[in-house]
Coordinates of C-alpha atoms in Angstrom, one line a residue:
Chain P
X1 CA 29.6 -30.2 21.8
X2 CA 30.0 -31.8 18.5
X3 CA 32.0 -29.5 15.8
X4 CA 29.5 -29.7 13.2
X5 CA 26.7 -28.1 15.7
X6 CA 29.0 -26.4 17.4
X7 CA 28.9 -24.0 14.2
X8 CA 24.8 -23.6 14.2
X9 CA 24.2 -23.0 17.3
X10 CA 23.2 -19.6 16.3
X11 CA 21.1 -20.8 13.8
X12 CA 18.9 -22.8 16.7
X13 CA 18.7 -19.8 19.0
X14 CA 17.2 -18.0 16.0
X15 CA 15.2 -20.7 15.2
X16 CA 14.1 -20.7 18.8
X17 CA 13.8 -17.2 18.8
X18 CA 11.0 -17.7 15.7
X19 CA 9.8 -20.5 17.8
X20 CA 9.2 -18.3 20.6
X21 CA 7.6 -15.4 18.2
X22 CA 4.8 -18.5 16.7
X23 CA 3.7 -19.6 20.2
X24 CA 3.2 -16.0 21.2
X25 CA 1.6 -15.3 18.3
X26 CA -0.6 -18.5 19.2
X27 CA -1.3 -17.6 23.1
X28 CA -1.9 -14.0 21.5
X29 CA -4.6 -15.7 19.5
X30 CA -6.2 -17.8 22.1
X31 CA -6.5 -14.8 24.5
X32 CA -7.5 -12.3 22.2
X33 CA -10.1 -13.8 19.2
X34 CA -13.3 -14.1 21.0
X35 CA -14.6 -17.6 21.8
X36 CA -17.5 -17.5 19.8
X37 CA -15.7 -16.3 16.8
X38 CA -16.1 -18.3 13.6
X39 CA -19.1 -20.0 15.1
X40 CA -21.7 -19.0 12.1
X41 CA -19.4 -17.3 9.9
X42 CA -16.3 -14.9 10.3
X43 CA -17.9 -12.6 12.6
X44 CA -18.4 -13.3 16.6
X45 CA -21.2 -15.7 17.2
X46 CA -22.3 -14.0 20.7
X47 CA -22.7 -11.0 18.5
X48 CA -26.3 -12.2 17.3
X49 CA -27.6 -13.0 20.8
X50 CA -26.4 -9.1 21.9
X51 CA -27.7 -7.3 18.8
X52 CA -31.3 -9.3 19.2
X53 CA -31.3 -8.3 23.1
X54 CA -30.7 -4.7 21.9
X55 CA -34.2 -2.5 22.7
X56 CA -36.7 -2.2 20.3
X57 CA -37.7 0.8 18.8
X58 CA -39.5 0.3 15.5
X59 CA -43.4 -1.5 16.3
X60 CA -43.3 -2.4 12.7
X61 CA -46.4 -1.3 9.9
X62 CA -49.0 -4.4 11.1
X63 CA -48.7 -2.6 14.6
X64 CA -50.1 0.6 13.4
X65 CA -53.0 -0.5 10.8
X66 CA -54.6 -2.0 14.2
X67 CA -56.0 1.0 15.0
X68 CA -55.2 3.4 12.5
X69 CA -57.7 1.2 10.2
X70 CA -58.9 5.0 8.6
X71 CA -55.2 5.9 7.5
X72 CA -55.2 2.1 5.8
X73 CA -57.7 3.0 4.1
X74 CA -56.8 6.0 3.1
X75 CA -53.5 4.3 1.4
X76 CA -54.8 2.0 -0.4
X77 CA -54.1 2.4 -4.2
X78 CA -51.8 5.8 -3.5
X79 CA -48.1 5.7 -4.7
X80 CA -47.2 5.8 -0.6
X81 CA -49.0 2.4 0.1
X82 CA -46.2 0.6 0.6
X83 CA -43.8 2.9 2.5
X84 CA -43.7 1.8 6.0
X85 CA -45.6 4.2 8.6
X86 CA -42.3 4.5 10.6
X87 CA -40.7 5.6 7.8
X88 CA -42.5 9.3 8.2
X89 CA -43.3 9.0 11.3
X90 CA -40.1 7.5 13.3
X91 CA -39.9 4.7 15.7
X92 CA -43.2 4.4 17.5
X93 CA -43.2 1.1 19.5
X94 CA -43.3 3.2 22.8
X95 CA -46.4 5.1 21.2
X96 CA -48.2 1.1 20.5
X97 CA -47.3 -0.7 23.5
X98 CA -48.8 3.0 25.5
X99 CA -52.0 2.1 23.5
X100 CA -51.9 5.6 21.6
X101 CA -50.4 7.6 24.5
X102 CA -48.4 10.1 24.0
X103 CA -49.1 11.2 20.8
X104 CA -46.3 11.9 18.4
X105 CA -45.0 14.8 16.3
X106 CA -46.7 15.3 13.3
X107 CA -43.2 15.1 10.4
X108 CA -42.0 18.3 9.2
X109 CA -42.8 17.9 5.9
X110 CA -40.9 20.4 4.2
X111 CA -37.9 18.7 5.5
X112 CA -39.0 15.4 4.9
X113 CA -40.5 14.9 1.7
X114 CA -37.6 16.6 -0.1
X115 CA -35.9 13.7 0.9
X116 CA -37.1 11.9 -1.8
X117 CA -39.0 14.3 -4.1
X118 CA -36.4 17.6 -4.5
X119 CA -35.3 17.4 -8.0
X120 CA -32.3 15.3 -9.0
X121 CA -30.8 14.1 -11.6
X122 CA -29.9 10.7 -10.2
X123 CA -33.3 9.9 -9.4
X124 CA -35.3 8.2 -11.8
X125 CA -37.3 9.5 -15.1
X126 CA -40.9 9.7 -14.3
X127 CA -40.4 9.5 -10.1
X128 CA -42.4 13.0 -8.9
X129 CA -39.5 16.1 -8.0
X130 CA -39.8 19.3 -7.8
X131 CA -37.6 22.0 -6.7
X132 CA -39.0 23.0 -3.9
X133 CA -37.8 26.5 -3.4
X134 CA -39.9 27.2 -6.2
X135 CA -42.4 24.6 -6.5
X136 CA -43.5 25.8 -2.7
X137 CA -41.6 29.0 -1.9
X138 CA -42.7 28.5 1.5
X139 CA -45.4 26.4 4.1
X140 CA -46.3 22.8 4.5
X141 CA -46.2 20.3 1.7
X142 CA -49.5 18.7 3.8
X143 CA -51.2 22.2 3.6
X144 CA -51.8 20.9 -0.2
X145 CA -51.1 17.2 -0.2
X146 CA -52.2 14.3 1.7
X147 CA -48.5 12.2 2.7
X148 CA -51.1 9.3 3.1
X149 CA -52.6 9.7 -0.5
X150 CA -50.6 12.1 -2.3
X151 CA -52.6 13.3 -4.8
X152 CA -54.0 16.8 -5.3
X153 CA -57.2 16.6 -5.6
Chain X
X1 CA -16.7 17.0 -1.7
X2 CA -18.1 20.6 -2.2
X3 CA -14.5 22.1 -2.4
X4 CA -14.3 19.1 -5.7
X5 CA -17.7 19.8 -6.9
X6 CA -16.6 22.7 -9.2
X7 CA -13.5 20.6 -11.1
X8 CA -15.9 17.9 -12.3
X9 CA -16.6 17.5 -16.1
X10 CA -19.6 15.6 -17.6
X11 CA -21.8 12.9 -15.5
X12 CA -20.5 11.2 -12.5
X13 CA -22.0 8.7 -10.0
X14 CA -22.4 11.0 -6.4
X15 CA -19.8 8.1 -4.7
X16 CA -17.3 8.7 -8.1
X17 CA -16.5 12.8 -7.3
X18 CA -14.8 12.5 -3.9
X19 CA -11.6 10.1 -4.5
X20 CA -11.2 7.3 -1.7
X21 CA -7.7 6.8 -2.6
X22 CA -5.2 9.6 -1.6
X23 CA -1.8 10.2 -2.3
X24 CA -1.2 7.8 0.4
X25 CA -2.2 4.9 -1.4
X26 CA 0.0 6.1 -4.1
X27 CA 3.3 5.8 -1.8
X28 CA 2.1 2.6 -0.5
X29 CA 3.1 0.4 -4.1
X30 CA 6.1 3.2 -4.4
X31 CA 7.4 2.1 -1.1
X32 CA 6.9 -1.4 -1.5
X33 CA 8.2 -1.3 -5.2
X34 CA 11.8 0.4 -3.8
X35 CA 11.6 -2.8 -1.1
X36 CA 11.3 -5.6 -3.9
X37 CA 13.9 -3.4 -6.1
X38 CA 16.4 -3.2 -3.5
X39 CA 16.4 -7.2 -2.7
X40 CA 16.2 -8.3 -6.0
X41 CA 19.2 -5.9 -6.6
X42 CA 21.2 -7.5 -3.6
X43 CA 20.0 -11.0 -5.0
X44 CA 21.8 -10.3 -7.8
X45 CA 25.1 -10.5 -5.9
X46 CA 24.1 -13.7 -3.7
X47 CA 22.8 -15.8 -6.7
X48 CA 24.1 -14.6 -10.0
X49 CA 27.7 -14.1 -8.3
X50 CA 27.4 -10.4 -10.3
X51 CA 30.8 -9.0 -8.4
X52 CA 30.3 -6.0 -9.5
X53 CA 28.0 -4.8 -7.5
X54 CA 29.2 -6.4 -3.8
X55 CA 29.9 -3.4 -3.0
X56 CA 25.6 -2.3 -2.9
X57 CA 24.9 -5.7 -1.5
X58 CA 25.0 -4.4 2.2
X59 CA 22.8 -1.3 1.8
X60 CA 20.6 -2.6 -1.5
X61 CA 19.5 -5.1 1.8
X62 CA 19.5 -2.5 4.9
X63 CA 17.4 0.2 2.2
X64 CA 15.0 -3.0 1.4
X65 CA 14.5 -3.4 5.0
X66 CA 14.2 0.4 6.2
X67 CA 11.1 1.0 3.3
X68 CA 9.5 -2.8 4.2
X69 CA 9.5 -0.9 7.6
X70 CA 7.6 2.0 6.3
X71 CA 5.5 0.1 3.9
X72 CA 2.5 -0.2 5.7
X73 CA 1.8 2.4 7.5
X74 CA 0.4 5.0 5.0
X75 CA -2.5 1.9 4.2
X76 CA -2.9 2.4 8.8
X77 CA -2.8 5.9 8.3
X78 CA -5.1 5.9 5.3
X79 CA -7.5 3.4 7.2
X80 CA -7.2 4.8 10.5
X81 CA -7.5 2.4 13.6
X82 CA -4.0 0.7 13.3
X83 CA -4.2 -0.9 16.2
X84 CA -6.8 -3.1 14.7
X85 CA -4.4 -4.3 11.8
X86 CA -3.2 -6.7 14.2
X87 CA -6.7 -8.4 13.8
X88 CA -5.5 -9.3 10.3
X89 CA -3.0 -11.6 11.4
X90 CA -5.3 -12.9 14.0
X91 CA -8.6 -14.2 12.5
X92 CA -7.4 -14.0 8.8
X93 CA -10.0 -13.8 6.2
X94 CA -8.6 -16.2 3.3
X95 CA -10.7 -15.1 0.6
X96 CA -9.3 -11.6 1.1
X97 CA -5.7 -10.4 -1.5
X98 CA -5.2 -7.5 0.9
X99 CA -5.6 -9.6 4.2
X100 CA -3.2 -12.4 2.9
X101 CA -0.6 -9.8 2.0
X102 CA -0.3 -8.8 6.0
X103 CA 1.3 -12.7 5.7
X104 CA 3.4 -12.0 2.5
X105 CA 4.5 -9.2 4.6
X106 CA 5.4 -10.6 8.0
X107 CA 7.3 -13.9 5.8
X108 CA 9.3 -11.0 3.5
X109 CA 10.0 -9.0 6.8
X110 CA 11.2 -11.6 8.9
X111 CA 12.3 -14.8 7.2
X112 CA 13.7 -13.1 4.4
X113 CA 15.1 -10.0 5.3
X114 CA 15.6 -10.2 8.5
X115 CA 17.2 -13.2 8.9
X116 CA 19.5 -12.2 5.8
X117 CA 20.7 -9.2 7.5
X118 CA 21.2 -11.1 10.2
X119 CA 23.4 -14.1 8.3
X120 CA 24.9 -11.4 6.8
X121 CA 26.4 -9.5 9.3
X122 CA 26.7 -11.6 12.0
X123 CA 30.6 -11.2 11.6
X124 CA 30.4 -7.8 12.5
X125 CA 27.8 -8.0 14.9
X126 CA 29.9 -10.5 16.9
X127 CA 33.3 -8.3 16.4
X128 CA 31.6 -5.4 17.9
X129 CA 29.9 -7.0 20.7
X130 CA 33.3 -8.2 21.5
X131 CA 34.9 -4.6 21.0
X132 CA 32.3 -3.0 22.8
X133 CA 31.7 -2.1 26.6
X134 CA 27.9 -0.8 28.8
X135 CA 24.9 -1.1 26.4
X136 CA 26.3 -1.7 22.8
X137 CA 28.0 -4.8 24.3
X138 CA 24.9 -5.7 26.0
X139 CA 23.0 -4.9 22.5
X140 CA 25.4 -6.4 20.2
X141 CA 25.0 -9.5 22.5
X142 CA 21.0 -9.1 22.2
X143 CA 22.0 -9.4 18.2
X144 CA 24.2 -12.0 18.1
X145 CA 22.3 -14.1 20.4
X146 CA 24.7 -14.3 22.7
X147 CA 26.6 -16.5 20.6
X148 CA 30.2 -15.4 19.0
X149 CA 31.2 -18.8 17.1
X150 CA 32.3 -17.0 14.2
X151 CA 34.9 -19.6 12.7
X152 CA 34.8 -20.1 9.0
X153 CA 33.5 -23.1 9.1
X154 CA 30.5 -21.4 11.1
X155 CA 30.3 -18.4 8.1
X156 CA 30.2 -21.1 5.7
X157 CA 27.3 -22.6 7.5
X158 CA 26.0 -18.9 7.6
X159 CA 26.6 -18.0 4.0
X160 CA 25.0 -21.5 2.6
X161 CA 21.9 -20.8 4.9
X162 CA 21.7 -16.9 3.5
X163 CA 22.0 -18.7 -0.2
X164 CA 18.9 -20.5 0.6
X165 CA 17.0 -17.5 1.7
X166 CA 18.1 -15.4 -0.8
X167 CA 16.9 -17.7 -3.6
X168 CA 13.3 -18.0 -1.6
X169 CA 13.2 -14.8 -1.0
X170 CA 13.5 -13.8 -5.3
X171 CA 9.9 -15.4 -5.2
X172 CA 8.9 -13.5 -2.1
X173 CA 9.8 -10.2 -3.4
X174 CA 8.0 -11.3 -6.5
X175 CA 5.2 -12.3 -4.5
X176 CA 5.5 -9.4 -2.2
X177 CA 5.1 -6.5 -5.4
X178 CA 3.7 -8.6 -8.1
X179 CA 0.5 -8.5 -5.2
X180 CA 0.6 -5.0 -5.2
X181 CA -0.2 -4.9 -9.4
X182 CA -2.3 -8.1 -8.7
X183 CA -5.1 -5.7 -6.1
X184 CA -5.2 -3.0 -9.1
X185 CA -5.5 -5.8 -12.0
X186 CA -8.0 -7.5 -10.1
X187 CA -10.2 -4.7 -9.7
X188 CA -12.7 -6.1 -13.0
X189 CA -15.0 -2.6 -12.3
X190 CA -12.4 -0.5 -13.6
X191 CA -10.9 -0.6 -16.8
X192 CA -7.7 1.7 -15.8
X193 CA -6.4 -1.0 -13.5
X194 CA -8.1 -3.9 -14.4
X195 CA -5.4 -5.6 -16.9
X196 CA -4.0 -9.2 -16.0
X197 CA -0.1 -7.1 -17.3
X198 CA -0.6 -5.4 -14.7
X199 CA 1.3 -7.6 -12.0
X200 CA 4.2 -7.8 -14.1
X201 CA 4.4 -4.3 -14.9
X202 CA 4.3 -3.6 -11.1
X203 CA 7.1 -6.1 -10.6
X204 CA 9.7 -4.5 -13.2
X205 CA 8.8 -1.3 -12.5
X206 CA 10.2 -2.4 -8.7
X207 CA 13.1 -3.6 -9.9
X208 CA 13.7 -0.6 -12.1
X209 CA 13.3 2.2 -9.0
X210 CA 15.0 -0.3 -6.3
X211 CA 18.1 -0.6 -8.7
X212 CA 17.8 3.4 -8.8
X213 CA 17.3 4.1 -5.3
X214 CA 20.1 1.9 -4.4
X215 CA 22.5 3.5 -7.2
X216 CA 21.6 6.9 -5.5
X217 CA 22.1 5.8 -2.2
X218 CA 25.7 4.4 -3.4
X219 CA 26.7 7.6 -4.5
X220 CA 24.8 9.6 -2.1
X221 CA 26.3 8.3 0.8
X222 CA 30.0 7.8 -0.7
X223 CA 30.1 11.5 -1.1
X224 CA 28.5 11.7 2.1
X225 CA 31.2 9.4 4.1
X226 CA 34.0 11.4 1.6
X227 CA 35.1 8.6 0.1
X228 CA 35.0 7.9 -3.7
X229 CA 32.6 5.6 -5.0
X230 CA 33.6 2.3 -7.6
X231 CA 32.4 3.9 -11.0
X232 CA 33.1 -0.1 -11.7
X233 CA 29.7 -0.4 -9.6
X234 CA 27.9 2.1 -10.4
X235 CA 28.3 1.2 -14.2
X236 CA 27.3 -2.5 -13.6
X237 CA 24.3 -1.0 -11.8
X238 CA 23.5 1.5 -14.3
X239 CA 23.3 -1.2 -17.1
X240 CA 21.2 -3.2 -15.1
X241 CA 18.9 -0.2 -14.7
X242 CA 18.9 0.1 -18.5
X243 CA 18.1 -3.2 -19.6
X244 CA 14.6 -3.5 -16.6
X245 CA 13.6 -0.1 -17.9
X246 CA 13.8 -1.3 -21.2
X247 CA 12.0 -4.1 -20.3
X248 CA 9.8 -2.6 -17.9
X249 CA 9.0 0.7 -20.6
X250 CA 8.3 -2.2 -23.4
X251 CA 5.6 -3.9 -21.0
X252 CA 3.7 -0.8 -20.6
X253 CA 3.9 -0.4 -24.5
X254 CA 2.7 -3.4 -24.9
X255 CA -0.2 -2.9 -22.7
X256 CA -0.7 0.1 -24.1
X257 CA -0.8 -0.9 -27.6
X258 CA -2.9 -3.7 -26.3
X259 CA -5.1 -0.8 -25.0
X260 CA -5.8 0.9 -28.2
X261 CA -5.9 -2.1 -30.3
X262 CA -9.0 -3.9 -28.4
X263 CA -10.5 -0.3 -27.8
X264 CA -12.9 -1.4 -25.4
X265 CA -16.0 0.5 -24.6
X266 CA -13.8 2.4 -22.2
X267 CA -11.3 3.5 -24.5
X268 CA -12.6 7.0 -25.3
X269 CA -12.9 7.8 -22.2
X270 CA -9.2 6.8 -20.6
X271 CA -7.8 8.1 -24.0
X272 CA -9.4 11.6 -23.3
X273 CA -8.5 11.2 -19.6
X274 CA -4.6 10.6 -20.6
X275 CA -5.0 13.8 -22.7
X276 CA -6.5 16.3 -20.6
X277 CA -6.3 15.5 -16.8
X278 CA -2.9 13.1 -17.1
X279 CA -1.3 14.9 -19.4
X280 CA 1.0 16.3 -17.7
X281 CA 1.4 13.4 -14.9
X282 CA 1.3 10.5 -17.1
X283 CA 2.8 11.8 -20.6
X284 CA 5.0 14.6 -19.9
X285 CA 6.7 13.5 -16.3
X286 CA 6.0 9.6 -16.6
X287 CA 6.7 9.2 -20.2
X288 CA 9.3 11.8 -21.0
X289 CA 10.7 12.9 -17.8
X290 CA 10.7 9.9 -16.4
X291 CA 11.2 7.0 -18.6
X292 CA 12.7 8.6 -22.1
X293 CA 15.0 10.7 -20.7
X294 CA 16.9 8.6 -18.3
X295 CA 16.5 5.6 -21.3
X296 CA 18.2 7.7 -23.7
X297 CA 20.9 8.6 -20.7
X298 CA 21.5 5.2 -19.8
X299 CA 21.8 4.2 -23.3
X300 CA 24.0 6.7 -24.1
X301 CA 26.8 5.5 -21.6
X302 CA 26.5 1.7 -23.0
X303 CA 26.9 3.1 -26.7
X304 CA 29.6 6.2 -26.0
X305 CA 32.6 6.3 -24.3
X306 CA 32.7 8.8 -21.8
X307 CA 34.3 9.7 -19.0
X308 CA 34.0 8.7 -15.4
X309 CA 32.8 12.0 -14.1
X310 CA 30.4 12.4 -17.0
X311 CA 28.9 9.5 -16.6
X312 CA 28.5 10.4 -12.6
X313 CA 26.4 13.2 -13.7
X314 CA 24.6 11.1 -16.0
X315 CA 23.9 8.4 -13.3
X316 CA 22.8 10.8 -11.0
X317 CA 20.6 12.5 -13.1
X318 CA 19.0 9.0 -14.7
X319 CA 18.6 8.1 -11.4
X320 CA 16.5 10.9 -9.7
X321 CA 14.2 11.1 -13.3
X322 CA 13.7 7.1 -12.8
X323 CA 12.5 7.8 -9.8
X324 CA 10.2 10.6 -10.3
X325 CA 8.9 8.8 -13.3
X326 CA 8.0 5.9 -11.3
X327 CA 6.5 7.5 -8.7
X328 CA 4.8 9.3 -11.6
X329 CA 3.3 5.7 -12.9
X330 CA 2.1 5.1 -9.3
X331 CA 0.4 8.1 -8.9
X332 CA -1.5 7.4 -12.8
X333 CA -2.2 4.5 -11.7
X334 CA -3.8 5.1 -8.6
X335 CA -5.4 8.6 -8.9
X336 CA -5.8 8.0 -12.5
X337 CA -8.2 4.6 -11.9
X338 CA -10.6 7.3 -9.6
X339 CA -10.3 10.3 -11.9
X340 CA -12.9 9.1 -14.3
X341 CA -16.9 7.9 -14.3
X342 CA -18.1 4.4 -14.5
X343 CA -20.2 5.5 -17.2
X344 CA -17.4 7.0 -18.8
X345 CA -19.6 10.2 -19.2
X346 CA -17.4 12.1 -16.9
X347 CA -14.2 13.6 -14.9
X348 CA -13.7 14.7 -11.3
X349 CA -10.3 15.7 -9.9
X350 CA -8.0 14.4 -7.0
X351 CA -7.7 18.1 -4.4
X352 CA -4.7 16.8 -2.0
X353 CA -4.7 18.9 1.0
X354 CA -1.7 20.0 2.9
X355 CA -1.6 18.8 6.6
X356 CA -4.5 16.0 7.2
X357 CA -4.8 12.6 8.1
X358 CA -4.1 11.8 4.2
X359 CA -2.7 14.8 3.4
X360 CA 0.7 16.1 1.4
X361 CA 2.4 16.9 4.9
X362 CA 2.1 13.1 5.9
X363 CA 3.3 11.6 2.6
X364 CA 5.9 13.4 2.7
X365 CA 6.9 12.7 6.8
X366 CA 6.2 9.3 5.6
X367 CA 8.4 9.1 2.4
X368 CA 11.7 10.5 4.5
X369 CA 11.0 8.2 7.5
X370 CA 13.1 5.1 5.7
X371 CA 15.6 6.9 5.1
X372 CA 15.9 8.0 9.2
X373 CA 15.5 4.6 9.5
X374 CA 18.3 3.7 7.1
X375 CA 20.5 6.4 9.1
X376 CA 19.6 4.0 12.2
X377 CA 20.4 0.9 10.3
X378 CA 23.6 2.3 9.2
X379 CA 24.8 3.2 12.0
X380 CA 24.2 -0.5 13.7
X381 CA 24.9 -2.5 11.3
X382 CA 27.7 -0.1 8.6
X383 CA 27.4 -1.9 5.4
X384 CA 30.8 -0.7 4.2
X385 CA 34.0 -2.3 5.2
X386 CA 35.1 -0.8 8.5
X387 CA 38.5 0.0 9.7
X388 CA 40.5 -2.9 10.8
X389 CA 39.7 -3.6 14.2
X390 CA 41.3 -5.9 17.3
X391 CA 40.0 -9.6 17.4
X392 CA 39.2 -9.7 13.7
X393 CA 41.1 -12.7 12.8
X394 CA 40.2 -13.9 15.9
X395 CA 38.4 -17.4 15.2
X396 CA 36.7 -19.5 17.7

């Protein structure tokens, strides 16, 4: 062994050592990081595939104006014409592809349209709220109000 | 968030009242800011040729490591899920500060300090592999990499090589703190942090705590081992603490005046926030405790003559109060930036609890862990000169 490497020898076993470390690091990689990974974006690319072959829950709003043509009516012009029906009513695809059967729950509306109309003062000026504990002490907000057309009339 | 409700002043956005950085975040830049202080202290030495202080070189570098250790894990224990921080290194996002800084991290951990520890004390690493008998040999070996070629001609190849990484790693620990003020100074969306100083500021204010921690830690453990400690040292160290804090306390000034000169639409706002909620954080213990004090300390011994044991006291005392006053600009900076609204209508407060995830209990279990490591580090690898031993002179 030549003297002048004889005194960094260390030094190569180190740098070996680090060697060693970045093709770990490497294998560590390849093992690891999915294979679809990076394909669209930074995010796994099989991802997609598995979210879309997730089940369906929602049947989406044209679903329900095929046969509830009497509630479409009913919304036209109201300040709810464009919330989605599944928005009240929760995911009803099961209820659409049964052609109506079984029926589902009627909303509780005193827990659901506080959601949106208890008073706040984030909400915006002008947006309907009321306080509800003494706007409507107690019963259902439908016993007074139509959800489909909510006007008082 | 209920528990917070009460404490808040004026309007703020519901996401503003609950603060998403804890106390944790707070010891995160502390930590790192003692790790950058501590090398560029040992740099010093390497580079400059500053004598004076050889005799913190050693521990300014075995401190630097045993905080660079501890630096990340209050951000996994703030986060939660550290097992997936490895994911950082393994499909890095480029576009991301905080993901690159996992890299700034792994480079200052092992090219720089690591391998400077290593160059460092090789010597002794090699002496004691040879002394040594059962395990130690057999981990001594492990250190030295089972190779003892510790001829002076072999140091010299050692001590050009730990040149090199001592001048690259200036730069890193730059790098490595200056990105800590860079992720507040960045943030556009609040005007506390967002200031392009504030990188700088980050970086002196490191230099300023590391030189103190390592001063402290001088003493501390002189008195410790019984021995008596070179005032020599201390003194060089204590003037190099002067002249960053003088530096470092002009910066903020100058930010500050910066601050009230522009008076941005924020202004009002921060200005009452400094006067009611940070009072007492940012102008009593920051401010006076922590930077006017020990200024007027430090000062005192360049301008006065006194005498060795007075200016011990001095020293120690500068010391702890630059260290609490840092620590008091961390936490300003980072509780401060969430105390107030966006629409600079309004206040909330930071409520730390006691034994949670990110609670007091933890930060504090967190901010003694370094120095159980340092107590490990110590012991390996003793940064003071040891006894003579058998096979010292012994060259290969």
């Amino acid at each position: 062994m030549s003297d002048l490497f004889k005194n960094k020898v260390h030094l190569v076993r180190m740098a070996g050592l680090f060697l060693v470390g970045i093709v770990a690091f490497v294998i560590l990689r390849w093992w690891m990081v999915p294979k679809s990974f990076g394909e669209y974006g930074h995010y796994r690319g099989a991802a997609l595939g598995e979210i879309a072959s997730l089940p369906m829950h929602y049947a989406g709003r044209a679903a329900c104006e095929e046969c509830h043509t009497d509630i479409v009516a009913q919304r036209k012009g109201s300040p709810h014409e464009q919330i989605g029906c599944e928005t009240c009513h929760g995911p009803l695809l099961a209820h659409a592809e049964a052609g109506g059967e079984p029926k589902p729950a009627l909303p509780d509306s005193r827990q659901l349209c506080p959601r949106c109309h208890s008073a706040s003062p984030y909400r915006p000026k002008g947006f309907p709220q009321v306080v509800v504990a003494d706007h409507a002490p107690e019963g259902q907000c439908t016993a007074c109000h139509n959800p489909h057309a909510p006007k008082i009339s | 968030m209920g528990s917070v409700l009460p404490a808040v002043q004026g309007f703020m956005y519901p996401n503003e009242v609950e603060l998403q950085w804890s106390v944790l975040i707070v010891l995160y830049p502390y930590i790192t800011g003692l790790v950058a202080g501590a090398f560029i202290l040992a740099s010093l030495e390497r580079v400059f040729n500053v004598e004076a202080v050889k005799p913190t070189y050693r521990l300014a570098l075995l401190t630097a490591l045993a905080f660079l250790i501890v630096a990340p894990l209050p951000l996994q224990l703030h986060l939660g899920h550290p097992e997936r921080s490895i994911e950082m290194y393994l499909t890095p996002h480029t576009t991301s500060a905080m993901a690159m800084f996992g890299f700034v991290y792994l480079w200052y951990l092992m090219v720089v300090l690591v391998l400077e520890i290593w160059l460092d004390f090789r010597k002794d690493i090699v002496l004691t592999w040879r002394a040594s008998r059962g395990p130690k040999r057999w981990l001594y070996g492990a250190m030295a990499l089972w190779y003892d070629n510790i001829s002076p001609e072999a140091l010299a190849v050692d001590d050009r090589v730990g040149k090199a990484i001592t001048v690259i790693g200036i730069p890193s620990a730059f790098l490595l703190h200056g990105y800590v003020g860079f992720i507040f100074g960045s943030v556009k969306a609040n005007p506390w942090w967002s200031s392009p100083l504030m990188p700088v500021v980050f970086i002196f204010s490191a230099v300023v705590s590391g030189i103190a921690a390592v001063m402290l830690l001088y003493m501390l453990t002189a008195w410790w081992r019984e021995r008596k400690f070179d005032i020599a040292c201390v003194d060089t160290m204590a003037r190099f603490l002067f002249f960053a804090f003088v530096i470092d306390f002009s910066l903020e000034m100058l930010d500050l005046v910066h601050r009230i000169y522009e008076a941005d639409e924020s202004f009002r706002a921060l200005d009452f926030m400094v006067h009611t909620k940070l009072y007492v954080s940012q102008i009593i213990i920051q401010i006076y405790v922590g930077t006017v004090v020990p200024l007027a300390l430090l000062g005192l011994v360049q301008l006065v003559r006194l005498s060795p044991r007075v200016r011990s006291w001095i020293y120690w005392i500068a010391g702890s109060l630059t260290l609490i006053g840092i620590f008091a600009m961390r936490w300003n900076v980072v509780i401060g930036g969430q105390l107030f609204s966006k629409s600079f209508l309004g206040y909330t407060a930071y409520k730390m609890e006691w034994a949670t995830r990110e609670g007091l209990l933890p930060a504090i279990l967190l901010m003694l862990l370094p120095f159980g490591i340092l107590y490990v580090l110590v012991k390996l690898l003793p940064p003071w000169p040891a006894k003579p031993r058998k096979g010292d002179a012994t060259v290969m």
